[in-house]
Amino acid sequence: MRAAVLAVGDELTTGQRIDTNSAWLSCELCSLGVQTSIHITAPDTIEDGIEALHFAALSADIVIISGGLGPTADDLTRDVLAGVSGKPLELRPDVLQEISSRFAQRSIVMPESNRLQAMFPIGSTSIPNPHGTAPGIDILLSQGRTDGTQCRCFALPGVPSEMKEMWNQTVAPAIQQLMPEVNVVMHRRIKCFGAGESAVEEMLPDLIRRGRDPLVGITVHEATITLRITAHAPTAEACREKHGPTEALIRKSLGHLVYGVEDDELADAIDTILLERGMTLSVVEIGTRGTVSSMLSDKNTHGRFVGGVVLPEASISNVTAQRDNACDSDDRVNNDSASSFLSQQAQQLLKATATPETICTLAQQTLNTFGSTLALVTGPIVHSEDIAGGKKSCMCICLAHTSGVVQGEHVLGGVGNVRLVRAAKSAMNMVRLFLLSTGSNMG
C-alpha cells in the first residue's frame, strides 16, 4: 500500500516555514507498513490544490493532507476536495453544533466565519478534533481512475498538536483496517565515520541495491554516514531476524568505520570505551570554538571527560580560555587553574609558530595538568596553497597518552560551522581509533 502526503500553505511554498508535518506523517505511515511514495507542497490556491491532489490521488492508495482547514478565506482544502471529488460542499449541522459548543465552553460567541469549518463534500465523514475547531475530512476519491479503484483521503489541520492527536485517535486505526494483512516495518540504523559516502557504498557490494530485502539506504550528515536497514515482516521479531544478518555483514565489511547504532554519536562511543578501560580524557581546542568539548560534555554520562580549555584561533597572543563544567569533583584538577596555566603555556609555545611539535608538547602538558589518561589538542587551523594553487586549510590533531603522543592532520572541507563539526568529529574519531587499537593495555 502506497501513500502520498500533501502539505498546504503559502508559508510552506515561500519557505517562511519548514514542513515538519510531512516528515512526521511519513514516519507514522511507515510504522503502519505503508510506504510514502511522494511528498507534495501546494500554495493556498484552489487551482494548485486541485492539481496537486489530483496527482496525489492517482499516485497512491492513501492521501494525507495537512493544512487549509481553518476558518479564513485562504483555507481552501475543503474546496479542493469538493473540486477533485466532484461532490459539492454542504453544511453539516452536527459538526456546526460541535464547533459552536466548543466556543460556548470558553464563553465566546462563535464568529460567523467558523461556519465554514462545518462545510463538507457530500458523502465525506468528519474526523473529530479533540483540541481545536477544525474537524478533519475523510473522503473517497475515484475521479481519473479507470480501474474502478478508489483512493482514501484524510485531510487534517496543519496545527501539529491537533494533527497528531487526530492521527492517533482516528486516522491511524482507519488505515490499519485498510491493510490486507499485518505488516510491521522496522528500521535499524548503523552509524559510521571515517570514509565518504561513495567509498562506504563501494565497500558494501550489492547491499544498497534497490529491491533488496531488507532494504539498505545510505545518508550522510556532517561527515557521519548512516546506513538504514528497513525490514518488512508480520511481526517485530521477524523484522529483527531480517536485520541481524545484514547488520553483521555491514560490520564485517566496514570494520572500525562503524562506531554505533541508532542515535549514537562519536562522543557516546568514546565515553563507553573510556568507561570500560577506566580512562579519562581532557581537551585543549584552538580554532574549533569549543565544538569538541561541547560534544563530549553532552555525552559525558560517566564523567570520563574531565575538562577542556578553549583557545581562540585568531589571536593566540591574547589568549582567553573558558572552563568546561564537566569537571566538578574535588579530587580532580581545578579547571580554573588548569585553564589559566594552559593558556599561559599555549601563549608561550605558539607565540612564534604553531608547529606539530609545539602542539604535541601542549598535548603532553595538558595530560599532566589535568591528570587524565589521554589529552587531545586540536588546531590551530593553518591556511596554505595546494599544488594546484588553490586554498588548503588543515588542522593539526595531537593525542597525548601515558606512553607518548599520536599526531594527525585533518584537511578541512565544507563551509562555516560544518567545517568545525567535521574537524571536531575527526579529532574525536582519532581518540576512538586509538583506544580500539591499544586494546585494554592502557587501562
XYZ file of C-alpha atoms in Angstrom:
443
model
C 0.000 0.000 0.000
C 1.357 3.403 -1.045
C 0.657 6.840 0.382
C 1.071 10.436 -0.742
C 1.449 13.327 1.699
C 0.205 16.775 0.665
C 1.107 19.845 2.736
C -0.882 23.018 2.050
C 0.104 26.603 2.782
C 1.723 29.683 1.254
C 4.040 29.817 4.262
C 5.474 26.459 3.160
C 5.864 27.134 -0.561
C 7.504 30.517 0.131
C 9.966 28.996 2.577
C 8.766 31.022 5.561
C 8.143 27.806 7.489
C 9.613 24.333 7.239
C 7.190 21.487 6.584
C 7.694 19.204 9.587
C 4.205 17.683 9.347
C 5.012 15.664 6.219
C 8.107 14.129 7.802
C 6.140 13.132 10.904
C 3.269 11.688 8.874
C 5.659 9.672 6.701
C 7.281 8.143 9.779
C 3.872 7.231 11.163
C 2.775 5.721 7.859
C 5.956 3.678 7.709
C 5.308 2.313 11.192
C 1.954 1.050 9.881
C 3.648 -0.683 6.963
C 2.621 1.949 4.393
C 5.247 3.308 2.016
C 5.118 7.046 1.318
C 5.787 7.404 -2.396
C 5.536 11.165 -2.782
C 5.533 14.468 -0.874
C 3.782 17.480 -2.406
C 3.608 21.055 -1.140
C 0.927 23.328 -2.590
C 0.086 27.007 -2.026
C -3.248 28.354 -0.826
C -4.975 28.452 -4.208
C -7.808 26.230 -5.416
C -6.238 25.626 -8.822
C -2.856 24.489 -7.453
C -4.531 22.470 -4.721
C -6.755 20.591 -7.166
C -3.823 19.836 -9.456
C -1.695 18.595 -6.537
C -4.454 16.454 -5.007
C -5.460 15.000 -8.369
C -1.868 13.903 -8.991
C -1.500 12.525 -5.445
C -4.771 10.587 -5.638
C -3.712 8.925 -8.892
C -0.278 8.045 -7.461
C -1.262 6.431 -4.163
C -3.823 4.360 -2.303
C -3.925 6.822 0.603
C -3.503 10.606 0.627
C -2.886 12.544 3.829
C -3.419 16.318 3.638
C -2.259 18.734 6.334
C -3.381 22.359 6.402
C -6.072 24.531 4.891
C -8.979 23.635 7.203
C -9.166 26.897 9.139
C -12.000 29.465 9.012
C -10.270 32.136 6.902
C -10.504 32.969 3.201
C -7.195 31.288 2.379
C -8.219 27.941 3.952
C -9.280 26.140 0.802
C -8.694 22.424 1.385
C -12.422 21.647 1.638
C -12.978 23.424 -1.703
C -10.119 21.441 -3.230
C -11.668 18.181 -2.001
C -15.014 19.196 -3.471
C -13.366 20.008 -6.788
C -11.458 16.733 -7.072
C -14.300 14.517 -5.816
C -16.967 16.262 -7.863
C -19.114 16.477 -4.724
C -20.357 19.957 -3.727
C -19.980 21.256 -0.189
C -22.881 21.009 2.232
C -23.363 22.325 5.743
C -23.228 19.609 8.383
C -25.470 20.719 11.284
C -23.985 18.150 13.674
C -20.460 19.450 13.045
C -21.622 23.076 13.309
C -23.192 22.308 16.675
C -19.964 20.729 17.869
C -17.920 23.760 16.810
C -20.428 26.149 18.402
C -20.358 24.167 21.656
C -16.576 24.373 21.766
C -16.774 28.182 21.647
C -19.546 28.199 24.254
C -17.371 26.187 26.628
C -14.904 29.079 26.504
C -17.695 31.659 26.955
C -17.011 33.011 23.466
C -19.554 33.751 20.755
C -18.640 31.784 17.637
C -17.619 34.063 14.751
C -19.695 33.619 11.608
C -16.546 32.670 9.672
C -16.249 29.432 11.653
C -19.383 28.102 9.924
C -17.009 27.411 7.034
C -15.429 24.613 9.076
C -18.741 22.737 9.084
C -18.837 22.597 5.273
C -18.072 19.110 3.927
C -18.136 17.488 0.483
C -21.281 15.371 0.176
C -20.594 11.796 1.247
C -17.495 12.601 3.305
C -17.015 11.865 7.001
C -15.902 14.160 9.814
C -12.681 13.389 11.695
C -13.113 14.608 15.305
C -10.688 17.258 16.564
C -10.442 16.997 20.379
C -8.369 20.181 20.766
C -9.472 22.596 18.049
C -12.367 23.897 15.971
C -11.204 22.401 12.660
C -12.542 18.861 12.148
C -10.793 16.721 9.576
C -12.343 15.253 6.444
C -12.344 11.580 5.415
C -13.343 11.037 1.782
C -13.009 8.521 -1.055
C -11.665 9.790 -4.389
C -12.117 7.904 -7.644
C -12.025 10.606 -10.346
C -9.465 9.839 -13.042
C -9.118 6.172 -12.121
C -10.083 3.777 -14.888
C -9.735 0.535 -12.930
C -12.639 1.128 -10.564
C -10.406 1.593 -7.508
C -10.621 4.454 -5.036
C -8.132 6.489 -3.055
C -8.827 7.121 0.633
C -8.063 10.729 1.549
C -7.706 12.093 5.079
C -7.500 15.893 5.465
C -6.149 17.145 8.794
C -5.421 20.594 10.280
C -1.928 21.996 9.899
C -1.525 22.666 13.638
C 0.871 19.841 14.649
C -0.634 19.123 18.079
C -4.152 18.820 16.641
C -2.995 16.841 13.607
C -1.082 14.297 15.699
C -3.946 13.726 18.133
C -6.414 13.217 15.294
C -3.984 10.870 13.577
C -3.535 8.726 16.670
C -7.217 8.587 17.611
C -8.879 8.214 14.208
C -6.702 8.111 11.093
C -4.103 5.506 12.079
C -6.756 2.980 13.222
C -8.680 3.570 9.983
C -5.582 2.897 7.875
C -4.840 -0.271 9.836
C -8.296 -1.547 8.876
C -7.420 -0.975 5.215
C -4.328 -3.165 5.392
C -4.848 -6.612 3.808
C -2.532 -8.194 6.386
C -0.460 -7.242 9.394
C 2.756 -5.665 8.172
C 5.356 -4.368 10.612
C 8.113 -2.065 9.353
C 11.236 -1.656 11.474
C 14.427 0.298 10.864
C 17.908 -0.333 12.205
C 20.464 2.467 11.834
C 24.198 1.764 11.718
C 26.411 4.830 12.296
C 29.817 5.157 10.609
C 32.630 7.700 10.401
C 35.956 7.919 8.615
C 35.114 7.481 4.928
C 32.979 9.207 2.319
C 29.537 8.085 1.199
C 30.708 6.664 -2.140
C 33.647 4.863 -0.527
C 31.357 3.217 2.029
C 28.962 2.119 -0.705
C 31.836 0.509 -2.646
C 32.721 -1.490 0.467
C 29.182 -2.903 0.619
C 28.738 -4.802 -2.650
C 25.086 -5.324 -3.558
C 23.806 -4.145 -0.165
C 22.499 -0.806 -1.436
C 20.687 -2.455 -4.351
C 17.075 -1.333 -4.744
C 14.557 -4.107 -4.177
C 16.774 -5.929 -1.701
C 15.098 -7.429 1.377
C 15.850 -5.973 3.823
C 16.482 -2.692 2.056
C 19.634 -0.731 2.964
C 19.703 3.043 2.477
C 22.668 5.357 2.937
C 22.688 9.013 4.023
C 25.381 11.436 5.135
C 25.160 14.355 7.565
C 28.173 16.372 8.687
C 30.507 13.533 7.599
C 28.618 10.898 9.614
C 27.363 8.053 7.430
C 24.099 6.368 8.427
C 23.148 3.005 6.964
C 19.439 2.363 7.462
C 18.252 -1.246 7.298
C 14.498 -1.435 6.609
C 12.671 -4.720 7.111
C 9.024 -5.621 6.452
C 7.543 -8.641 8.225
C 4.395 -9.809 10.039
C 5.991 -9.274 13.472
C 8.647 -7.123 15.114
C 10.660 -10.225 15.962
C 10.650 -11.284 12.310
C 11.913 -7.812 11.355
C 14.772 -8.099 13.845
C 15.653 -11.504 12.410
C 15.947 -9.870 8.994
C 18.102 -7.061 10.391
C 20.648 -9.387 12.002
C 22.498 -10.923 9.017
C 22.603 -7.611 7.146
C 23.983 -5.739 10.153
C 26.604 -8.454 10.649
C 27.669 -8.134 7.002
C 27.916 -4.342 7.321
C 30.074 -4.606 10.440
C 32.322 -7.214 8.818
C 32.734 -5.127 5.660
C 33.305 -1.755 7.326
C 35.195 -2.772 10.463
C 36.158 0.180 12.674
C 34.281 2.625 10.449
C 31.202 1.524 12.406
C 31.023 3.308 15.751
C 27.427 2.865 16.907
C 23.748 2.361 16.179
C 20.527 4.371 16.202
C 21.132 7.767 17.895
C 24.730 7.082 18.949
C 27.283 9.833 18.346
C 31.078 9.562 18.324
C 31.127 11.011 21.830
C 28.920 8.129 23.026
C 31.391 5.605 21.647
C 34.326 7.380 23.311
C 32.523 7.633 26.646
C 31.733 3.908 26.593
C 35.293 2.823 25.769
C 36.823 5.177 28.339
C 34.500 3.734 30.987
C 35.412 0.166 30.036
C 39.131 0.979 30.294
C 38.880 3.120 33.412
C 40.420 6.027 31.493
C 39.803 9.778 31.309
C 40.156 12.457 28.633
C 40.981 16.173 28.656
C 40.947 18.591 25.720
C 42.518 21.834 24.520
C 40.935 23.374 21.429
C 42.462 26.056 19.229
C 40.222 27.301 16.438
C 37.360 24.814 16.788
C 35.382 27.128 19.100
C 34.704 24.540 21.763
C 32.953 22.129 19.393
C 34.842 19.078 20.677
C 34.300 19.996 24.333
C 30.614 20.649 23.720
C 30.094 17.281 22.027
C 31.964 15.418 24.751
C 30.123 17.262 27.535
C 26.718 16.455 26.042
C 27.538 12.725 26.174
C 29.633 12.697 29.357
C 27.352 10.164 31.044
C 30.081 8.503 33.102
C 32.291 11.525 33.830
C 35.156 10.288 31.671
C 35.670 13.728 30.107
C 37.360 15.644 32.913
C 37.673 19.094 31.382
C 38.599 21.258 28.453
C 40.174 24.593 27.582
C 39.065 26.543 24.524
C 41.550 28.971 22.966
C 40.713 31.392 20.151
C 42.469 30.863 16.857
C 42.610 34.454 15.715
C 44.805 35.913 18.450
C 46.959 33.407 20.284
C 48.962 36.266 21.797
C 45.828 37.470 23.559
C 44.680 34.112 24.852
C 41.446 33.706 26.749
C 40.094 30.433 27.991
C 36.750 29.122 29.026
C 36.294 26.383 31.551
C 34.213 23.336 30.831
C 31.753 22.324 33.525
C 32.419 18.626 33.030
C 34.861 18.556 35.954
C 33.300 19.397 39.302
C 34.785 16.710 41.506
C 37.112 17.834 44.324
C 39.591 15.039 43.603
C 40.303 16.321 40.084
C 42.368 19.252 38.934
C 40.716 22.642 39.407
C 39.558 23.710 35.964
C 40.105 27.426 36.598
C 43.759 26.920 37.437
C 44.152 24.466 34.559
C 42.672 26.978 32.138
C 44.967 29.727 33.351
C 48.081 27.549 33.278
C 47.389 26.047 29.856
C 46.531 29.465 28.434
C 49.932 30.738 29.520
C 51.677 27.636 28.203
C 49.917 27.894 24.855
C 50.771 31.565 24.601
C 54.464 30.825 25.085
C 54.525 27.755 22.858
C 52.587 29.269 19.978
C 53.967 32.805 20.126
C 56.467 32.197 17.348
C 54.874 29.474 15.240
C 52.354 26.693 15.623
C 54.225 23.593 14.501
C 53.085 19.997 15.040
C 55.867 19.693 17.599
C 54.561 22.595 19.702
C 51.019 21.199 19.525
C 52.276 17.806 20.714
C 54.150 19.499 23.560
C 50.931 21.272 24.548
C 49.110 17.920 24.484
C 51.635 16.439 26.910
C 51.310 19.461 29.192
C 47.520 19.116 29.067
C 47.848 15.474 30.087
C 49.974 16.421 33.095
C 47.867 19.428 34.077
C 44.530 17.600 34.135
C 45.979 14.306 35.327
C 43.961 12.498 32.671
C 44.862 9.279 30.868
C 44.518 10.944 27.463
C 44.787 14.556 26.317
C 43.560 15.792 22.950
C 44.701 19.060 21.350
C 43.117 20.363 18.148
C 44.398 23.192 15.952
C 45.287 25.763 15.093
C 43.897 25.840 11.577
C 46.615 26.608 9.029
C 45.767 28.032 5.607
C 48.067 27.435 2.633
C 48.121 26.860 -1.119
C 47.901 23.373 -2.545
C 49.865 22.060 -5.517
C 47.298 23.403 -7.974
C 47.454 26.868 -6.443
C 44.142 26.562 -4.622
C 43.481 27.256 -0.969
C 44.002 24.472 1.537
C 43.112 24.518 5.229
C 44.498 21.929 7.631
C 44.151 21.347 11.348
C 46.729 19.570 13.460
C 45.447 16.946 15.917
C 47.599 15.578 18.736
C 46.655 12.940 21.282
C 48.927 12.507 24.272
C 48.858 9.334 26.358
C 50.979 7.921 29.147
C 53.466 6.403 26.691
C 53.791 9.139 24.100
C 51.943 11.226 21.530
C 49.951 10.367 18.405
C 49.776 13.041 15.728
C 47.379 13.529 12.826
C 46.087 16.106 10.380
C 42.604 16.960 9.183
C 42.031 18.733 5.866
C 39.017 20.987 6.337
C 36.138 20.774 3.881
C 32.777 22.498 3.738
C 31.899 25.975 4.932
C 31.032 27.703 8.189
C 30.066 25.586 11.163
C 30.041 22.423 9.037
C 33.835 22.719 8.761
C 34.156 22.915 12.537
C 31.831 19.965 13.157
C 33.723 17.793 10.676
C 37.042 18.820 12.208
C 35.767 18.090 15.719
C 34.461 14.679 14.663
C 37.797 13.835 13.016
C 39.597 14.676 16.245
C 37.224 12.549 18.323
C 37.460 9.708 15.834
C 41.234 9.769 16.288
C 40.665 9.200 20.009
C 38.233 6.360 19.304
C 40.533 4.584 16.855
C 43.497 4.955 19.205
C 41.520 3.363 22.029
C 40.428 0.496 19.786
C 43.983 -0.093 18.549
C 45.503 -0.232 22.036
C 43.013 -2.729 23.456
C 42.937 -2.764 27.253
C 46.674 -2.290 27.676
C 46.377 1.279 28.954
C 43.536 0.797 31.452
